[in-house]
Short mmCIF file of C-alpha atoms in Angstrom, two decimals:
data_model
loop_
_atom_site.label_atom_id
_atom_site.label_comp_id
_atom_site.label_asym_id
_atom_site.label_seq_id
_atom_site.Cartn_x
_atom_site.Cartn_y
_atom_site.Cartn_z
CA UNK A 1266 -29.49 86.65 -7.22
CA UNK A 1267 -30.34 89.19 -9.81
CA UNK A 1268 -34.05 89.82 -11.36
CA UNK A 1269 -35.75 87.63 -13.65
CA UNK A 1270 -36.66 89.01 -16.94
CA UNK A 1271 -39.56 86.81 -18.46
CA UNK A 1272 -38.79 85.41 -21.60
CA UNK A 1273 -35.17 86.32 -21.52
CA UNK A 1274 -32.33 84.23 -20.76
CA UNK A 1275 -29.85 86.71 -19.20
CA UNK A 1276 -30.43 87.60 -15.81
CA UNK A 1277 -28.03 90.05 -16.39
CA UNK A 1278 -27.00 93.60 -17.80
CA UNK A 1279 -23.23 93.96 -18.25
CA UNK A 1280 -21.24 96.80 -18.65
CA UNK A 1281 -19.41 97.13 -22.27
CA UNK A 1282 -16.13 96.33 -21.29
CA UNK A 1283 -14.99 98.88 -23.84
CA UNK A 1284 -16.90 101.53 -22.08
CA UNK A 1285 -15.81 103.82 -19.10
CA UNK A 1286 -19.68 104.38 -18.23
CA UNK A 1287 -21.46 101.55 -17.33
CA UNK A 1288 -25.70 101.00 -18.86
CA UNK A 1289 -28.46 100.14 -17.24
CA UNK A 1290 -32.22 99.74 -18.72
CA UNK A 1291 -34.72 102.38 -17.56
CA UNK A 1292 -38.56 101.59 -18.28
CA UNK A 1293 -38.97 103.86 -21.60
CA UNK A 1294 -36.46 101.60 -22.92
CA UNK A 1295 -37.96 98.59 -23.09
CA UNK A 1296 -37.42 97.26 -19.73
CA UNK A 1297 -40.94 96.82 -17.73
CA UNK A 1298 -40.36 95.72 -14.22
CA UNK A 1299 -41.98 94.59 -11.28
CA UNK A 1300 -41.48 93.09 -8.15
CA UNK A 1301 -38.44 90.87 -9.93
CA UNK A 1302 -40.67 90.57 -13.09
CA UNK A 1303 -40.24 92.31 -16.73
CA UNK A 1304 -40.68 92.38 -19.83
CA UNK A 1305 -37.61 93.36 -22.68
CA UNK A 1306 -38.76 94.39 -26.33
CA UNK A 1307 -36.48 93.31 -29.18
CA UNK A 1308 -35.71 95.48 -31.39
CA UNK A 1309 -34.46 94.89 -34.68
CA UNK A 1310 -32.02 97.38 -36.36
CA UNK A 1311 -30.36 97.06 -39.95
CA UNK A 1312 -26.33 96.56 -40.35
CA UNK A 1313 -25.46 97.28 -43.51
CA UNK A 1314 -22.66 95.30 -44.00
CA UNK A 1315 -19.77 95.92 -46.60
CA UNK A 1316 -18.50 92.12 -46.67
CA UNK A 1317 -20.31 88.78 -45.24
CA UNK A 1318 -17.63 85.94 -45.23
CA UNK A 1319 -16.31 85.60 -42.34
CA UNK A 1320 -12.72 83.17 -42.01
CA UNK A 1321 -11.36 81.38 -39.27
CA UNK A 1322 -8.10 79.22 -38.47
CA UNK A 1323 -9.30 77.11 -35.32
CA UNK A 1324 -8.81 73.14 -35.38
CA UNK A 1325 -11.55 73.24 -33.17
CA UNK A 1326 -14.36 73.53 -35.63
CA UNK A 1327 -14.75 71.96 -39.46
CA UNK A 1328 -15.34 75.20 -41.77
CA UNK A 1329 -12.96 78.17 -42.50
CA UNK A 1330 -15.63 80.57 -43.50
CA UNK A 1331 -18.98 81.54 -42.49
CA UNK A 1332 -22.40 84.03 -42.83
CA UNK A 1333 -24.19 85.70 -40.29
CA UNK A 1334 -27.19 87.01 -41.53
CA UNK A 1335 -27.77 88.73 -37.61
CA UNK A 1336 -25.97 89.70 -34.66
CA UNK A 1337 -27.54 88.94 -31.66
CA UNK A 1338 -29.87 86.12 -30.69
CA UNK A 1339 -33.51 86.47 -29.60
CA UNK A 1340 -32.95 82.73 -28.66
CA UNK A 1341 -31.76 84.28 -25.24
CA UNK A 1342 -29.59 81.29 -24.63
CA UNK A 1343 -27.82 82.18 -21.34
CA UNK A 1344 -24.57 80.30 -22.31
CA UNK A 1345 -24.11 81.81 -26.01
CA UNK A 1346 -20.37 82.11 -26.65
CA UNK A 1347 -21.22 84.80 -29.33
CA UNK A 1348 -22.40 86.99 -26.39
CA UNK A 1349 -19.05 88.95 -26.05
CA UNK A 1350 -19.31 89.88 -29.36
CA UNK A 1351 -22.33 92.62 -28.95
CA UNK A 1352 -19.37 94.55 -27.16
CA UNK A 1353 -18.10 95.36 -30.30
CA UNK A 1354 -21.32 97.55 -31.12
CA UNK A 1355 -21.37 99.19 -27.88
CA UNK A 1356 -23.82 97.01 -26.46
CA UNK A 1357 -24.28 94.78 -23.23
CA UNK A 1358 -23.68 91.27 -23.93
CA UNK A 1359 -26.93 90.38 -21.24
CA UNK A 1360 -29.82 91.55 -22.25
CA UNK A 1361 -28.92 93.41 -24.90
CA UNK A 1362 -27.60 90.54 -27.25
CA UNK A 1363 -30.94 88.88 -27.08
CA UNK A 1364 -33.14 92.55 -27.56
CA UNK A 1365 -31.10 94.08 -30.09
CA UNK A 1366 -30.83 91.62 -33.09
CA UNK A 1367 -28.85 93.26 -36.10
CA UNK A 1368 -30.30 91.96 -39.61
CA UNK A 1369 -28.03 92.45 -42.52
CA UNK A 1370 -30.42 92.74 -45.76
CA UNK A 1371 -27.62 92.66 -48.35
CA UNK A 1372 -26.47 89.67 -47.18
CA UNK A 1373 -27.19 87.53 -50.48
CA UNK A 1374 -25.82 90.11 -52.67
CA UNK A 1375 -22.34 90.38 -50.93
CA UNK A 1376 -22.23 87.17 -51.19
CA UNK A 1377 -22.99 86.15 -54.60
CA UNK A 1378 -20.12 89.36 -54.64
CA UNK A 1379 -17.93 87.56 -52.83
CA UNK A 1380 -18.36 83.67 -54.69
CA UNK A 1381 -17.96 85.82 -57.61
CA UNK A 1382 -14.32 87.12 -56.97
CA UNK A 1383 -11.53 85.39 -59.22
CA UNK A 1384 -9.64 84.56 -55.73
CA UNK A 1385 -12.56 82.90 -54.56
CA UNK A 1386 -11.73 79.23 -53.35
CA UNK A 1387 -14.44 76.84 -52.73
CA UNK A 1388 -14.73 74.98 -49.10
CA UNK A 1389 -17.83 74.29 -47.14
CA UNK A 1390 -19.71 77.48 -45.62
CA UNK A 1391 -21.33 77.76 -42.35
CA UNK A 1392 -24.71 79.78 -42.29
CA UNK A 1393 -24.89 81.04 -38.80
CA UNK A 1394 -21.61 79.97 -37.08
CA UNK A 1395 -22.09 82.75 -34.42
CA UNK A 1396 -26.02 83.32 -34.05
CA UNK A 1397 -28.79 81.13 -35.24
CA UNK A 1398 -30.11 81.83 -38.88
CA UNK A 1399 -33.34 80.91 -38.30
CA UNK A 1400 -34.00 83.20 -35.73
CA UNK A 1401 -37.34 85.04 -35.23
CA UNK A 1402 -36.07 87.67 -36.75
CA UNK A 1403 -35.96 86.03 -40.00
CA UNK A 1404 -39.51 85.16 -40.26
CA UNK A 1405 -39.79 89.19 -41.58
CA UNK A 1406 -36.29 89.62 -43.18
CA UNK A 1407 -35.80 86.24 -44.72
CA UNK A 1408 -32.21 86.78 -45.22
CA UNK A 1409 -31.08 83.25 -44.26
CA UNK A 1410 -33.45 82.03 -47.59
CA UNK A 1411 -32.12 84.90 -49.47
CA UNK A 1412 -28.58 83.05 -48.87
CA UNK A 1413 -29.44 79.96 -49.62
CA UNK A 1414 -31.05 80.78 -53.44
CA UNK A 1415 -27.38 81.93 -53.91
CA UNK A 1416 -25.40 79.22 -52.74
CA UNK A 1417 -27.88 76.60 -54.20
CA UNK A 1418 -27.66 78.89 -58.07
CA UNK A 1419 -23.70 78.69 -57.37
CA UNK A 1420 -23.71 74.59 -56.05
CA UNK A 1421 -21.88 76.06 -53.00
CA UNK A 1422 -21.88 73.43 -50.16
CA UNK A 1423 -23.37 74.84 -46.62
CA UNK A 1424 -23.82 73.48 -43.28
CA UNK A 1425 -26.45 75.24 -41.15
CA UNK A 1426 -26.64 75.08 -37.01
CA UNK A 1427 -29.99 75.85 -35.63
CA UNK A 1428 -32.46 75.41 -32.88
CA UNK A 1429 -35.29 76.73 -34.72
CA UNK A 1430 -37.76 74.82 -36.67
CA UNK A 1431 -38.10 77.82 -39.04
CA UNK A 1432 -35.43 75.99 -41.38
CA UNK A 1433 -38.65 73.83 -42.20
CA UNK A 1434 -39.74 77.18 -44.54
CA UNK A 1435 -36.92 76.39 -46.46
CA UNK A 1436 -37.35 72.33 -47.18
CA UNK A 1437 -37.52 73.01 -51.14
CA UNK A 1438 -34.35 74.37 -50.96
CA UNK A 1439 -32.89 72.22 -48.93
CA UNK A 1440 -33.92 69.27 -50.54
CA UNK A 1441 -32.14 70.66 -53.74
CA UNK A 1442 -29.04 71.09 -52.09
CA UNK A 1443 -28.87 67.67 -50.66
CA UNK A 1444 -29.90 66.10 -54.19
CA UNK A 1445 -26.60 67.58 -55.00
CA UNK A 1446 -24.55 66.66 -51.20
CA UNK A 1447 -24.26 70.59 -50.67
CA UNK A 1448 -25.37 70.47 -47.59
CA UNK A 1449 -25.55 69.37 -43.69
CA UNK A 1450 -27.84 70.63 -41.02
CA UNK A 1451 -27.20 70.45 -37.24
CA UNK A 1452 -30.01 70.52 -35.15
CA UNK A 1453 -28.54 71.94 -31.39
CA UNK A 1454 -30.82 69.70 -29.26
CA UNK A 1455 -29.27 69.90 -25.37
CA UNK A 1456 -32.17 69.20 -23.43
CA UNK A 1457 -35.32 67.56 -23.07
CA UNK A 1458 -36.91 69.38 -20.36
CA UNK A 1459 -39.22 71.78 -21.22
CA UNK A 1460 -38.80 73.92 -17.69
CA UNK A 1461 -34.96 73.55 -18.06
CA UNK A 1462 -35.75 75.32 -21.82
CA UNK A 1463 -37.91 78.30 -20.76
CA UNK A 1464 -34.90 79.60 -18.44
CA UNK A 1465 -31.87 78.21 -20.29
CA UNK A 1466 -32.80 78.91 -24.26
CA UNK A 1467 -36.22 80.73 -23.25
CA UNK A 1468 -37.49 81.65 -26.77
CA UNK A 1469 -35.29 78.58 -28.77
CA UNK A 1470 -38.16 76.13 -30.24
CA UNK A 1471 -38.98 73.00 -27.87
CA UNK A 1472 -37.25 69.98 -27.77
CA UNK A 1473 -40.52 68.07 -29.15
CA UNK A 1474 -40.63 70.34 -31.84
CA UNK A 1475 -36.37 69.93 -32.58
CA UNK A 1476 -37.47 66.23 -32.80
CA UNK A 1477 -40.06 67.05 -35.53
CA UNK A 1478 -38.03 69.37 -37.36
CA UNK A 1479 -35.25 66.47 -37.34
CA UNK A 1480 -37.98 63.88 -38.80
CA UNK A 1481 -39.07 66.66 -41.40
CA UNK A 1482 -35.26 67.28 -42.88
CA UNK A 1483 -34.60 63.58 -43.08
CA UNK A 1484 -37.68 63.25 -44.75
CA UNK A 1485 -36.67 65.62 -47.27
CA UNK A 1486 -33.69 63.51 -47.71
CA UNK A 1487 -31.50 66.11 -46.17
CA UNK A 1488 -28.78 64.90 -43.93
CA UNK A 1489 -28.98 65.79 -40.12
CA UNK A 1490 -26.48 65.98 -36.97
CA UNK A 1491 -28.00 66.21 -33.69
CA UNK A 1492 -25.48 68.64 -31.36
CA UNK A 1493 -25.52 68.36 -27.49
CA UNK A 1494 -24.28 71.65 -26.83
CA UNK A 1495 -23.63 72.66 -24.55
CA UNK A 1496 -23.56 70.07 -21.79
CA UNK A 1497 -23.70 71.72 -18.11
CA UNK A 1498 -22.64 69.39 -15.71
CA UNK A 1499 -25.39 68.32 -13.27
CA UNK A 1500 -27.83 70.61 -15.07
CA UNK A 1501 -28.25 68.73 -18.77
CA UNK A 1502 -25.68 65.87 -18.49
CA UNK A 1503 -28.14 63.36 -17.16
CA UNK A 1504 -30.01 63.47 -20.45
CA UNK A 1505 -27.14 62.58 -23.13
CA UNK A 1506 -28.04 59.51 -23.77
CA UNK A 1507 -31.73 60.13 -24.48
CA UNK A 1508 -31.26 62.67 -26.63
CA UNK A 1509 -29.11 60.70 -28.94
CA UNK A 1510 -31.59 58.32 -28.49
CA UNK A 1511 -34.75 59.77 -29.35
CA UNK A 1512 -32.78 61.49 -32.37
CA UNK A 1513 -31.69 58.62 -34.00
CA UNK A 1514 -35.11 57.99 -33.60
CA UNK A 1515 -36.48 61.05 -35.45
CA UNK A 1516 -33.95 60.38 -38.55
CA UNK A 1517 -30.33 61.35 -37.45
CA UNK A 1518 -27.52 60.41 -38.62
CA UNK A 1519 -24.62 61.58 -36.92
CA UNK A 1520 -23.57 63.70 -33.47
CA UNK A 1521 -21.37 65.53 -31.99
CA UNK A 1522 -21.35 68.00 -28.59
CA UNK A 1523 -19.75 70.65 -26.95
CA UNK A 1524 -18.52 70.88 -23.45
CA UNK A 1525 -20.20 74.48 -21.83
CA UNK A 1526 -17.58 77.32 -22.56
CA UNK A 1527 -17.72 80.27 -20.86
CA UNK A 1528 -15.75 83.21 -22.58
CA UNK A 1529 -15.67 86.79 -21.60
CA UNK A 1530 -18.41 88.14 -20.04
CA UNK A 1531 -20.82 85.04 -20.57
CA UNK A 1532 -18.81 83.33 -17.27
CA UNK A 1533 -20.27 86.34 -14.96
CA UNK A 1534 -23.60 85.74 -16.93
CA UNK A 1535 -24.00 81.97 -16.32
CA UNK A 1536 -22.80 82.49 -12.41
CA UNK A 1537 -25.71 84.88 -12.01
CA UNK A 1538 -27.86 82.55 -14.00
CA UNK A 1539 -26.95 79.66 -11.59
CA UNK A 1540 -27.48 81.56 -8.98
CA UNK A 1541 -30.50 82.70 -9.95
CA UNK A 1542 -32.19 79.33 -11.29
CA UNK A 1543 -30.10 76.32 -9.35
CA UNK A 1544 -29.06 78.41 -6.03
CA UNK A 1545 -28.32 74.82 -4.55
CA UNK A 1546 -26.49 73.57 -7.35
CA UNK A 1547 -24.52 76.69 -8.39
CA UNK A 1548 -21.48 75.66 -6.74
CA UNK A 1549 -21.62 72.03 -7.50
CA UNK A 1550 -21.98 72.77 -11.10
CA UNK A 1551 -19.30 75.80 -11.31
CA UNK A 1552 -16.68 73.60 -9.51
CA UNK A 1553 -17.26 70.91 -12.14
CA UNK A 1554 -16.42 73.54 -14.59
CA UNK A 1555 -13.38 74.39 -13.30
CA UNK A 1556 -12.10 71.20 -12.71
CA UNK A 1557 -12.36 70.61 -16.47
CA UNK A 1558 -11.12 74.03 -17.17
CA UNK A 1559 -7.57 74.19 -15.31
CA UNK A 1560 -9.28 76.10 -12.29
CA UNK A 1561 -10.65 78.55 -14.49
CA UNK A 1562 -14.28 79.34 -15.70
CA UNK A 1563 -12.91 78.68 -19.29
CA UNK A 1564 -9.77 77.35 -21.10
CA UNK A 1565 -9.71 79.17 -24.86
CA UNK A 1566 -6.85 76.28 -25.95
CA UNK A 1567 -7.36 75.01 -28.96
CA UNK A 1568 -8.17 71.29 -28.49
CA UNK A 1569 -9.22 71.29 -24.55
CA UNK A 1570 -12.08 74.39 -25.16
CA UNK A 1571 -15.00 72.20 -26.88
CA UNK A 1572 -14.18 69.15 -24.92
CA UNK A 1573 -12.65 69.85 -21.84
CA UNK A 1574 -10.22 67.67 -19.79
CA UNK A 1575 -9.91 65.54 -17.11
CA UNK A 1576 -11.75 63.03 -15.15
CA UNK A 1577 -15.36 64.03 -15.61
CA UNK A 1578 -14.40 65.17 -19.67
CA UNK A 1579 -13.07 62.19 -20.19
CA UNK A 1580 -15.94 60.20 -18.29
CA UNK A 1581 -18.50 62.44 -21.03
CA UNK A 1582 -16.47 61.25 -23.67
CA UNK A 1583 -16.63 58.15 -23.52
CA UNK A 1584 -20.47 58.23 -22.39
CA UNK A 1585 -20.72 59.90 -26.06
CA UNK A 1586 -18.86 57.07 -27.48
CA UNK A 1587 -20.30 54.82 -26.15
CA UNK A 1588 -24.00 55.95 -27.01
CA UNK A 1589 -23.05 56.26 -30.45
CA UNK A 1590 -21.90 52.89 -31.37
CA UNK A 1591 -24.85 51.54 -29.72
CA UNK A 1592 -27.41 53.60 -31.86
CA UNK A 1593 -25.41 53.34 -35.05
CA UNK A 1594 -24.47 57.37 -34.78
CA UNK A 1595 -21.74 59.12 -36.97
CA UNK A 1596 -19.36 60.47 -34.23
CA UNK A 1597 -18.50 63.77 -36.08
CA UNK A 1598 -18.86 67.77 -36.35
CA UNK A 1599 -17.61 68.81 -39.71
CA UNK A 1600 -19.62 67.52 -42.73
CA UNK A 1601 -17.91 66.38 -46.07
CA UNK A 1602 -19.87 67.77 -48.49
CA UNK A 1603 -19.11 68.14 -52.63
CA UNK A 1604 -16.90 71.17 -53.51
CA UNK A 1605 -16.29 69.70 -56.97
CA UNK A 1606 -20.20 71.20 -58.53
CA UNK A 1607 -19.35 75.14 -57.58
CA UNK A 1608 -20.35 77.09 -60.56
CA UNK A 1609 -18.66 80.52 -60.93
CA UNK A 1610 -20.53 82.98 -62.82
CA UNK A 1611 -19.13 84.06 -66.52
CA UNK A 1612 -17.32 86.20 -66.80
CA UNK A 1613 -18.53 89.72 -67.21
CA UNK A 1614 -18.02 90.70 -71.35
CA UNK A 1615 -14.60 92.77 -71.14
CA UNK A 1616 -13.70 91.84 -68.29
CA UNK A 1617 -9.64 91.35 -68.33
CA UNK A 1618 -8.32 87.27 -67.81
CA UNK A 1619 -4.94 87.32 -67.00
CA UNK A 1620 -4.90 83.08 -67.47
CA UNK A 1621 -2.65 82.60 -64.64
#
């Protein structure tokens, strides 16, 4: 059982698998411990990024492009799949992911760049498909809003995934965008119990306050999707129903969840989370896993990895079925939104057209 940080999720500092040497916080870095107690600082650096869409190819997931405004969460959600990614910069995907957030400034201009390229094909965008937009983060930077102005002056369609209820800020823009059906927001709402929260998704916004924010957004006439992701067995399974429940309640519309993945380094994580947290549960919950995931802590397959399979998957799934034909719930992930309004910018006064 390793230390518990307060107000972090990862219990956990991981060596970068690309690195020979392996790190380890010392006090004057942030790290203030005592007697199994500390405290991290985040620290917020700038990226400055040369593009901004990202593209994908999985049939797992409705969009083919994306923005990140930040890498790294301060969420501190133990089970983040985007985790492994902070490997990439040289950093730990434990602590590190949630205390050093990347902001990328010129996000709205390489954008509005990149909608304004003659190749440029229009399909729905996701705003934060690997971290959360609406991070604390950007309270200050206010990058995710900068994104938005564009893709509501271009009529670009966007789906948004967040836990936050900083997406509230941004209602007038919202509301403009679903006047026009250019957009669909998720609302990741996988627990109810405040305790559970503190350890699991320690600095993501309260489930009462998801609720709210899920009332506010309808009430601004913008469509919402609550997501159950992840769902842990015997950790946040017992509270499905009632979450699909209580957000129909609040103004949903549709659903969807995820079955917990565990990539990478985030399987070693979420052990030493369980073990940390749920001691008597940890191998209850990890053999549950398993049996879902071929024996293995994860399956990447397309088609098994967001769902899982066998006897207790399939039980889920039709618990999730079920659930939503009873509340009158959309049973779907990717949002149909209007491509047809995109507005391309003129072109720029001698600029050559080759009218292919």
């Amino acid at each position: 059982m390793s230390a518990i940080v307060k107000g972090r999720g990862s219990t956990l500092q991981p060596a970068v698998r690309f690195d020979a040497l392996a790190k380890d916080y010392e006090p004057e870095a942030g790290l203030l411990a005592s007697q199994g107690q500390g405290l991290a600082r985040t620290v917020v650096s700038i990226d400055h990024a040369r593009s901004i869409i990202s593209h994908n190819q999985s049939p797992d997931i409705g969009f083919d492009q994306s923005v990140n405004p930040y890498r790294g969460c301060e969420h501190g959600c133990v089970y983040c799949y985007a985790r492994p990614s902070h490997a990439y910069l040289g950093l730990s995907p434990g602590l590190d992911f949630e205390t050093r957030i990347f902001a990328k400034p010129n996000a709205a201009a390489l954008l509005a760049r990149a909608l304004s390229q003659p190749s440029y094909r229009v399909s729905t965008l996701m705003l934060g498909a690997n971290t959360d937009p609406y991070q604390p983060a950007e309270r200050k930077h206010m990058i995710t809003r900068g994104c938005l102005e564009v893709l509501l002056e271009r009529r670009h369609p966007v789906a948004i995934v967040t836990k936050s209820t900083l997406i509230e800020r941004d209602l007038d823009l919202l509301a403009k965008l679903a006047a026009l059906d250019l957009v669909a927001v998720s609302i990741s709402l996988p627990l109810l119990d405040n305790d559970l929260k503190r350890v699991l998704e320690p600095r993501a916004a309260a489930p009462a306050a998801r609720l709210a924010c899920i009332r506010a957004l309808r009430a601004a006439s913008v469509p919402v999707t609550v997501l159950v992701a992840p769902v842990i067995p015997f950790i946040n399974d017992q509270d499905l129903e009632r979450i699909l429940e209580l957000a129909r309640e609040a103004g949903a519309s549709s659903a969807g969840y995820v079955m917990l993945r565990l990539p990478l380094e985030v399987a070693p994580l979420f052990r030493d989370w369980l073990a940390t947290h749920y001691p008597e549960r940890a191998s209850r919950v990890m053999a549950a896993v398993q049996n879902m995931r071929g024996g293995r802590d994860n399956d990447s397959r397309f088609g098994k990895r967001m769902t899982g399979a066998g006897p207790y998957a399939d039980l889920l799934r039709s618990r999730f079925r079920r659930a939503c034909q009873r509340l009158g719930l959309a049973q779907r992930m990717a949002p149909q939104l209007d491509t047809s309004r995109f507005r391309a910018p003129p072109q720029a006064p001698g600029q050559a057209s080759f009218g292919f």
